Coordinates of N, CA and C in Angstrom, one line a residue:
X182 N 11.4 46.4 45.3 CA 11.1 47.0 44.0 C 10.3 45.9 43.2
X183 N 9.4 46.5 42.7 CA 8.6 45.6 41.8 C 8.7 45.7 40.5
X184 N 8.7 44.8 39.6 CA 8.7 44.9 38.2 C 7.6 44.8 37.6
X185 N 6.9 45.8 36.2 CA 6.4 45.2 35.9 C 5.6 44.6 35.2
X186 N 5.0 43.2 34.7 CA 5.1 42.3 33.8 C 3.8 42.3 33.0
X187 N 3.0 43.2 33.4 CA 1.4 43.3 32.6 C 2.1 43.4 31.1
X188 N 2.5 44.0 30.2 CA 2.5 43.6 28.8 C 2.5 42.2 28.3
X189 N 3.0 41.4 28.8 CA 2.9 39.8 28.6 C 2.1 39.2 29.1
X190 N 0.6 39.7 30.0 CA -0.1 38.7 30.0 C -0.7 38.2 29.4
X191 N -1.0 37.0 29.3 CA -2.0 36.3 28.1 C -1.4 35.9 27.4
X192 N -0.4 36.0 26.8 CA 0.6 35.5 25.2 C 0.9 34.3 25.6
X193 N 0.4 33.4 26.5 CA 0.8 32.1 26.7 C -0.8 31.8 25.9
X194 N -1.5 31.7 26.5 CA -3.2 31.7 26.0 C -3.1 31.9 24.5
X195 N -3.0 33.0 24.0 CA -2.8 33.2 22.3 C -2.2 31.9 21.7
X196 N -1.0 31.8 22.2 CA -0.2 30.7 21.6 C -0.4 29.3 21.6
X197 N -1.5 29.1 22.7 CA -1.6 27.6 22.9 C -3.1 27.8 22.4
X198 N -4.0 28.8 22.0 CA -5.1 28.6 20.8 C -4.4 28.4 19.1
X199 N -3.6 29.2 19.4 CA -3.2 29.3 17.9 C -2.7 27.8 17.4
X200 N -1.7 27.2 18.2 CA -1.3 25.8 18.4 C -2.7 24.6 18.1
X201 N -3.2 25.2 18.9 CA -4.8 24.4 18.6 C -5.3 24.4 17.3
X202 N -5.6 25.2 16.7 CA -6.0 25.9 15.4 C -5.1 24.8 14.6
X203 N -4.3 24.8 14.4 CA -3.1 24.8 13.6 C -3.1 22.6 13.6
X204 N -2.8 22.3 15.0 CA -3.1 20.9 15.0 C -5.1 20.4 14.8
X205 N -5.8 21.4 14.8 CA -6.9 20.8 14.5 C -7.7 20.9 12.9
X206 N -6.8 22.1 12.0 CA -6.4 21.7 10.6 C -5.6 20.6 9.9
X207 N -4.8 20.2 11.1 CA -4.4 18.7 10.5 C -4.3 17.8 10.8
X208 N -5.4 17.9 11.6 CA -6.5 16.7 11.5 C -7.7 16.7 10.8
X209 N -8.5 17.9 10.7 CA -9.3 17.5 9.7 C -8.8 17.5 8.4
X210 N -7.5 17.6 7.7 CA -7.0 17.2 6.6 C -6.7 16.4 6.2
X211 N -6.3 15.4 7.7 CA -6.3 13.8 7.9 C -7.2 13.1 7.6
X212 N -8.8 13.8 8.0 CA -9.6 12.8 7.9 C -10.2 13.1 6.7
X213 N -10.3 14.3 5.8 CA -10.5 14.2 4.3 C -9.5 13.3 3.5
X214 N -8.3 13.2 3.9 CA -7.3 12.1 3.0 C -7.9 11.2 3.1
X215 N -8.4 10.3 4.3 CA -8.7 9.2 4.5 C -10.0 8.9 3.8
X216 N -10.8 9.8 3.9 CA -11.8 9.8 3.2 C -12.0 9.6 1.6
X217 N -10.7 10.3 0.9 CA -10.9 10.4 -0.4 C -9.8 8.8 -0.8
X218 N -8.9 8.4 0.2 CA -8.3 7.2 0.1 C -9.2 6.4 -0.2
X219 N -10.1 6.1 0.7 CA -11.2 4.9 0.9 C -11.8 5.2 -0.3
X220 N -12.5 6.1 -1.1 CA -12.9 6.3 -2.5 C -12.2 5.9 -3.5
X221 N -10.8 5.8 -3.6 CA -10.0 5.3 -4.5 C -9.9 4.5 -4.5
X222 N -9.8 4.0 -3.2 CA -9.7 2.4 -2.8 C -11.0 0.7 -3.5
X223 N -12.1 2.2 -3.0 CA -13.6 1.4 -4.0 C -13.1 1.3 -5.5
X224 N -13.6 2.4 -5.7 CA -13.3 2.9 -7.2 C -11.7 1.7 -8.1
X225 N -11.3 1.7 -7.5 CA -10.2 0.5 -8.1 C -10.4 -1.1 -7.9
X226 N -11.4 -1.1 -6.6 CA -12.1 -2.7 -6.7 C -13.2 -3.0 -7.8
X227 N -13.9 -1.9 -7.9 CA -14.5 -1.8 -9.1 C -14.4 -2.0 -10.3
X228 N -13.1 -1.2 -10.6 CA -12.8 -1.1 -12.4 C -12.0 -2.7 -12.0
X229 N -11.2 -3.2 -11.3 CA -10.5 -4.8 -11.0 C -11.6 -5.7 -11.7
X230 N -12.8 -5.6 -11.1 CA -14.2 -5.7 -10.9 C -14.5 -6.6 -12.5
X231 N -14.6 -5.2 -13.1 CA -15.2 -5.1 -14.5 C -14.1 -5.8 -15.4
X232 N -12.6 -5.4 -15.6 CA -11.8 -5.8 -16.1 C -11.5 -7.5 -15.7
X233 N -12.2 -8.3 -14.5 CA -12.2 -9.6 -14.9 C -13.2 -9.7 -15.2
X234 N -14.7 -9.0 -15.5 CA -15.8 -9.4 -15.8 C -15.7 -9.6 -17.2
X235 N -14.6 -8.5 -17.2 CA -14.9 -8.7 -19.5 C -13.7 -9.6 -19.4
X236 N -12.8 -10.2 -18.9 CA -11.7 -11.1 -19.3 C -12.6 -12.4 -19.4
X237 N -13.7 -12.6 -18.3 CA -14.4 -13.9 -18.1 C -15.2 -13.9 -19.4
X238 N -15.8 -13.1 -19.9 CA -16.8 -13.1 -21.2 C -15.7 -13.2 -22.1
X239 N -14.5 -12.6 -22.5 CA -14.1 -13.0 -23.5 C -13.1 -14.5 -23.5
X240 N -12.9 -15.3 -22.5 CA -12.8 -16.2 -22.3 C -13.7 -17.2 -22.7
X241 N -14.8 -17.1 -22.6 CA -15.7 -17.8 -22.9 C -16.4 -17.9 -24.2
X242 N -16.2 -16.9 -25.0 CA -16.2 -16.8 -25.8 C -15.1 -17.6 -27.4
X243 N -13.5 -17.4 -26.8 CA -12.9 -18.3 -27.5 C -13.1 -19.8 -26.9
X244 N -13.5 -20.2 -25.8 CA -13.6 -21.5 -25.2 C -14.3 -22.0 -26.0
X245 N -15.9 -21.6 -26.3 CA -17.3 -22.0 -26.3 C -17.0 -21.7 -28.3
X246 N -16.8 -21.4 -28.8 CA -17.4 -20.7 -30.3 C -16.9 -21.9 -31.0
X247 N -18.0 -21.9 -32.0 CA -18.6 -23.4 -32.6 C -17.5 -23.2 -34.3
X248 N -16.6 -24.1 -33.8 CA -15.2 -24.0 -34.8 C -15.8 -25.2 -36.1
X249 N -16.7 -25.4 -36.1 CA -17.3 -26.8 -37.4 C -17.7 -26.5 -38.2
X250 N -17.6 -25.2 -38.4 CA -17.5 -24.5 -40.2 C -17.5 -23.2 -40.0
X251 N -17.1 -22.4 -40.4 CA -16.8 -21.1 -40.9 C -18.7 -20.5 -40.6
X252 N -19.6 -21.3 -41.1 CA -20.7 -20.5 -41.0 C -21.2 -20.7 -39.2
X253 N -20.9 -21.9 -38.8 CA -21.4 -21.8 -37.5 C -20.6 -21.2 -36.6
X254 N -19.2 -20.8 -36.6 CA -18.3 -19.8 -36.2 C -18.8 -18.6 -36.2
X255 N -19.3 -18.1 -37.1 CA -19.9 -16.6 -37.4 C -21.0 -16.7 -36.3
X256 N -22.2 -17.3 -36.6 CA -23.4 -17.8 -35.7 C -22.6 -17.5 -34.1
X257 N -21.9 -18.5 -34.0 CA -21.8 -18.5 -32.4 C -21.1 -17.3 -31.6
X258 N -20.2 -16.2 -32.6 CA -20.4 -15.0 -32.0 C -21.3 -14.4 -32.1
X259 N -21.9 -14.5 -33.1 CA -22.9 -13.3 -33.1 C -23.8 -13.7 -32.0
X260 N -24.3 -14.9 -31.8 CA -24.6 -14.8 -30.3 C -24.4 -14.1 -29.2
X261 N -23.7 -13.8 -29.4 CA -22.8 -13.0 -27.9 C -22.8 -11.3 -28.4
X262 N -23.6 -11.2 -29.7 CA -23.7 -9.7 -29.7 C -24.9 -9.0 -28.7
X263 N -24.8 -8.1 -28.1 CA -25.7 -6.9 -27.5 C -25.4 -6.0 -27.5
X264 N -26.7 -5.5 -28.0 CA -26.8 -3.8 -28.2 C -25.6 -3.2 -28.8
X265 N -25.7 -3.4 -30.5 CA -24.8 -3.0 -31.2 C -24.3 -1.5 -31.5
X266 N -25.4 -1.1 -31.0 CA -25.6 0.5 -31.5 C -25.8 1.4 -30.3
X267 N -25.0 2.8 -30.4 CA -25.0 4.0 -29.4 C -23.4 3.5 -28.6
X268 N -23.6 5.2 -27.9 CA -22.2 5.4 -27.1 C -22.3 5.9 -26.0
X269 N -21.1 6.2 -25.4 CA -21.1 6.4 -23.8 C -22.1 5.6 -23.1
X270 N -22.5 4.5 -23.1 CA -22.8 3.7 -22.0 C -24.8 4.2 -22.5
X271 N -24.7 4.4 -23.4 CA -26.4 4.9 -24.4 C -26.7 3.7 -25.0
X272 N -26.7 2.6 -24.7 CA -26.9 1.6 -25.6 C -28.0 1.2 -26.5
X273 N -28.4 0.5 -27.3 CA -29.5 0.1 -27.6 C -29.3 -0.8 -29.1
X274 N -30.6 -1.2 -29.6 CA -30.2 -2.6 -30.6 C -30.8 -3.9 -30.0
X275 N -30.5 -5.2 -30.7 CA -30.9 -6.2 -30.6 C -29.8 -6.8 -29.3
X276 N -30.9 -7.8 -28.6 CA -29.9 -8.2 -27.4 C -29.3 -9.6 -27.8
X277 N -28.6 -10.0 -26.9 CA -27.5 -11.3 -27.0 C -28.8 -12.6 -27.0
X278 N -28.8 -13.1 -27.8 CA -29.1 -14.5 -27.9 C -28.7 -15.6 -27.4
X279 N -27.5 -15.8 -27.5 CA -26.6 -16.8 -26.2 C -27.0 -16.9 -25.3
X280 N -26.9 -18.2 -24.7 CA -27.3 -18.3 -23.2 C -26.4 -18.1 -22.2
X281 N -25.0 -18.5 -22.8 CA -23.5 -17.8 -21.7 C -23.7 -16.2 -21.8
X282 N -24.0 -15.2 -23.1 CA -23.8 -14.5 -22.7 C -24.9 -13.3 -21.7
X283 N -26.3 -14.1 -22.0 CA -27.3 -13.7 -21.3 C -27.0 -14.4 -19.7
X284 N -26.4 -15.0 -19.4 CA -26.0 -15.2 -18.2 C -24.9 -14.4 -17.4
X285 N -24.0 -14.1 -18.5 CA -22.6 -13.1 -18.1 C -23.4 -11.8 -17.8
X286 N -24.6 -11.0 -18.6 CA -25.0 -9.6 -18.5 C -25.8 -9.6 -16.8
X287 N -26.2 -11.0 -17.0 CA -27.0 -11.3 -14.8 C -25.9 -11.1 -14.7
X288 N -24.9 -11.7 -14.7 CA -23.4 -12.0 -13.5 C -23.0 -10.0 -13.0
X289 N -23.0 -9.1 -14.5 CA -23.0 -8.4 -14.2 C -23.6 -7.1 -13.6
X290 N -24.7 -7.4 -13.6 CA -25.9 -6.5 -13.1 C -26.4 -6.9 -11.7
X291 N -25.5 -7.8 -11.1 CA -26.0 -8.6 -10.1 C -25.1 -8.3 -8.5
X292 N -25.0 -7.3 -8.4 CA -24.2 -6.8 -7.5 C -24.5 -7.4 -6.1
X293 N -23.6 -7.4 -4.9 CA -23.6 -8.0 -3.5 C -22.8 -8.7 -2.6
X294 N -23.1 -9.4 -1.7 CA -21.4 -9.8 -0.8 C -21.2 -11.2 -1.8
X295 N -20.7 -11.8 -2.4 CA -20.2 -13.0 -2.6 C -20.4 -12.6 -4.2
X296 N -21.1 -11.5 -5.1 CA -21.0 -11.9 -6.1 C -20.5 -10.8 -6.6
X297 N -20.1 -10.6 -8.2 CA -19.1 -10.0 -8.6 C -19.9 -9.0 -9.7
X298 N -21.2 -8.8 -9.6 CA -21.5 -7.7 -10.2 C -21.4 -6.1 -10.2
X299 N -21.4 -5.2 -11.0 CA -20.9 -3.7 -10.3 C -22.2 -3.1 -9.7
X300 N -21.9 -1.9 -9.3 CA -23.1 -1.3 -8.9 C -23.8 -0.5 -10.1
X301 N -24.8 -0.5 -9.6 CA -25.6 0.5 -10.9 C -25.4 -0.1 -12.0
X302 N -25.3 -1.3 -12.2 CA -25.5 -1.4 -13.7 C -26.3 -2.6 -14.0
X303 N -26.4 -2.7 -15.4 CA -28.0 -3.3 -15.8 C -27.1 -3.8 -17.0
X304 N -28.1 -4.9 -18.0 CA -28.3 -5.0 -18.9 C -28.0 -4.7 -20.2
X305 N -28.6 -3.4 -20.1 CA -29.3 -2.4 -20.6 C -28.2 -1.6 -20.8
X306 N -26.5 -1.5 -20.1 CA -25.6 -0.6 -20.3 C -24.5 -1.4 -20.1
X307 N -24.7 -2.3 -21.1 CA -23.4 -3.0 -21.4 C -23.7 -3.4 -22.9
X308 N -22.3 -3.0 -23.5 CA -22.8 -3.9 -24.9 C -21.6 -4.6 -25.2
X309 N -21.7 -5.4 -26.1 CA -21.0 -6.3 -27.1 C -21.4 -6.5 -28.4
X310 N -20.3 -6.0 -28.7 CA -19.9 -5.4 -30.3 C -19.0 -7.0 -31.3
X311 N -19.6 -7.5 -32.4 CA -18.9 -8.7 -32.6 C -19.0 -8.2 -34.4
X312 N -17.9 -8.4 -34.4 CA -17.4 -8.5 -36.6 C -17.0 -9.5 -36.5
X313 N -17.7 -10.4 -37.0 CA -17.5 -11.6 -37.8 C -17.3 -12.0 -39.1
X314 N -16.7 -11.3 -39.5 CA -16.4 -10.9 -40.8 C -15.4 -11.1 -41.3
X315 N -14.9 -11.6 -42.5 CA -13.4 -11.9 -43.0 C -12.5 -10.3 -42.3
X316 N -13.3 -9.1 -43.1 CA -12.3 -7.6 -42.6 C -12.3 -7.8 -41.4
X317 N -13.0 -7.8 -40.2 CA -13.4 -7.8 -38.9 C -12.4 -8.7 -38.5
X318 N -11.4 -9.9 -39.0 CA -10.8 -10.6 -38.2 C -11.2 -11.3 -37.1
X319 N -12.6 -11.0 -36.7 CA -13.8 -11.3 -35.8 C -13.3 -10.8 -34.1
X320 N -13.3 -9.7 -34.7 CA -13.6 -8.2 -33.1 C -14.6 -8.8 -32.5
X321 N -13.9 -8.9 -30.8 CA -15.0 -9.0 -30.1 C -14.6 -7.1 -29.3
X322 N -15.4 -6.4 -29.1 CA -15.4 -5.3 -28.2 C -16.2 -5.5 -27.2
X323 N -16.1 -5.7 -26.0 CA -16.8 -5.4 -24.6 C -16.5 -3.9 -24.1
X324 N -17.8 -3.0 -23.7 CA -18.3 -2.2 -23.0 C -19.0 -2.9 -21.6
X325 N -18.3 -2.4 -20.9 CA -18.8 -2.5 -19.5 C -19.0 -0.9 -18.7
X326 N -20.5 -0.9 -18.2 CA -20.6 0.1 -17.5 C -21.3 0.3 -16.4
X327 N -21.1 1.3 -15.4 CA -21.5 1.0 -14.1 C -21.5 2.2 -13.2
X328 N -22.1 2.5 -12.4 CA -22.3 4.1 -11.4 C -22.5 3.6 -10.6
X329 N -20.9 4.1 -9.8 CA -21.2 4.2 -7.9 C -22.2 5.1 -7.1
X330 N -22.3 5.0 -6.2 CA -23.3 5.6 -5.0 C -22.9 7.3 -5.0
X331 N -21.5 7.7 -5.7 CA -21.6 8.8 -5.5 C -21.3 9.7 -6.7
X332 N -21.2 8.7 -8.2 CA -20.6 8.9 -9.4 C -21.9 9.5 -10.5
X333 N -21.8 10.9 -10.8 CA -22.7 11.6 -11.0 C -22.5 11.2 -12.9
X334 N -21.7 10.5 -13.2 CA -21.8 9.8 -14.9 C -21.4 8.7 -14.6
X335 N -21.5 7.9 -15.9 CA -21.1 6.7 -15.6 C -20.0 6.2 -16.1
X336 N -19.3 5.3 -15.4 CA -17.9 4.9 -15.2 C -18.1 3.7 -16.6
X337 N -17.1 3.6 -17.6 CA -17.0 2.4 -18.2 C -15.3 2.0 -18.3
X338 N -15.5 0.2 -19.0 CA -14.3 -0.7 -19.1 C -14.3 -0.9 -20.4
X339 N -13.4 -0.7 -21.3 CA -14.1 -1.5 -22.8 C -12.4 -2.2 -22.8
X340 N -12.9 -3.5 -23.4 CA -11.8 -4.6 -23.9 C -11.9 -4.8 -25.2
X341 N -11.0 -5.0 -26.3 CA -11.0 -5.4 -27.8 C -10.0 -6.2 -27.6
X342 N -10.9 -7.8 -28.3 CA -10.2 -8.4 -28.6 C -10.0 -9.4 -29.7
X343 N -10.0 -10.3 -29.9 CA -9.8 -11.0 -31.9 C -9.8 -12.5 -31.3
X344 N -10.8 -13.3 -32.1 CA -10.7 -14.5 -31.4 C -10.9 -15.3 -32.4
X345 N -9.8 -16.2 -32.7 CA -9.4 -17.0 -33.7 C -10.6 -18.2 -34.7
X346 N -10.4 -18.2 -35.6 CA -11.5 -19.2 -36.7 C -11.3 -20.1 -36.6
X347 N -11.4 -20.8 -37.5 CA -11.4 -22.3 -37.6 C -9.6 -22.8 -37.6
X348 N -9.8 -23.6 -36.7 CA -7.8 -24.7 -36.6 C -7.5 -25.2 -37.1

């Protein structure tokens, strides 16, 4: 006597595509994680990036500023002002006169393996904002800005900080 088994052919087949299906959605889900990992991963060396770029500028700033009278105090930040005027990374106005800080705006525009500039950025889209002023307490604000390779606006850092008069 024979039995017989035709209703069940194939259901092994179905099952071991569907199984397929199913492990090869997660793996390409794996490889989009990894993908958007590595993006986060940039993206956070960058703003690291900027946030010691403006730590270094405002370091140098209370280091270097000319404490021998109240009027050359004023002077030596305002040096370090650029492009007082506009927002979101729109800058424009008179540029920095200093030579640290026309040197810090290369440092930062200066992107590549050993140096610590961001990408996409210039100049031209960074400012520093300086009140030197009894009300002003003498504000330093840093704007730092910069666009990655795949960043359709531009990414900014701003630091406010107060940096002491005469001792």
């Amino acid at each position: 006597m024979q039995i017989n088994r035709s209703p069940q052919r194939g259901f092994f087949l179905i099952e071991a595509l569907v199984a397929i299906a199913i492990f090869s959605l997660g793996i390409l889900g794996m490889v989009a994680l990894g993908s958007l990992a590595l993006n986060a991963q940039t993206d956070a060396g960058v703003r690291t990036d900027a946030a010691s770029l403006a730590d270094e500028l405002t370091s140098d700033i209370v280091l270097n500023a000319d404490r021998s009278s109240l009027a050359a105090f004023q002077t030596s930040l305002l040096g370090y002002q650029h492009q007082p005027t506009g927002v979101d990374c729109a800058f424009s106005g008179a540029v920095a006169t200093g030579v640290n800080a026309n040197a810090w705006l290369n440092r930062v525009s200066t992107p590549g393996p050993g140096l610590r500039g961001l990408p996409g950025a210039t100049p031209a889209t960074q400012q520093i904002l300086v009140n030197a002023t009894a009300a002003g307490f003498n504000r330093i604000q840093i704007t730092i800005c910069w666009r990655g390779p795949t960043d359709a606006a531009m990414r900014h850092h701003t630091v406010v900080t107060y940096v002491n008069g005469l001792l």
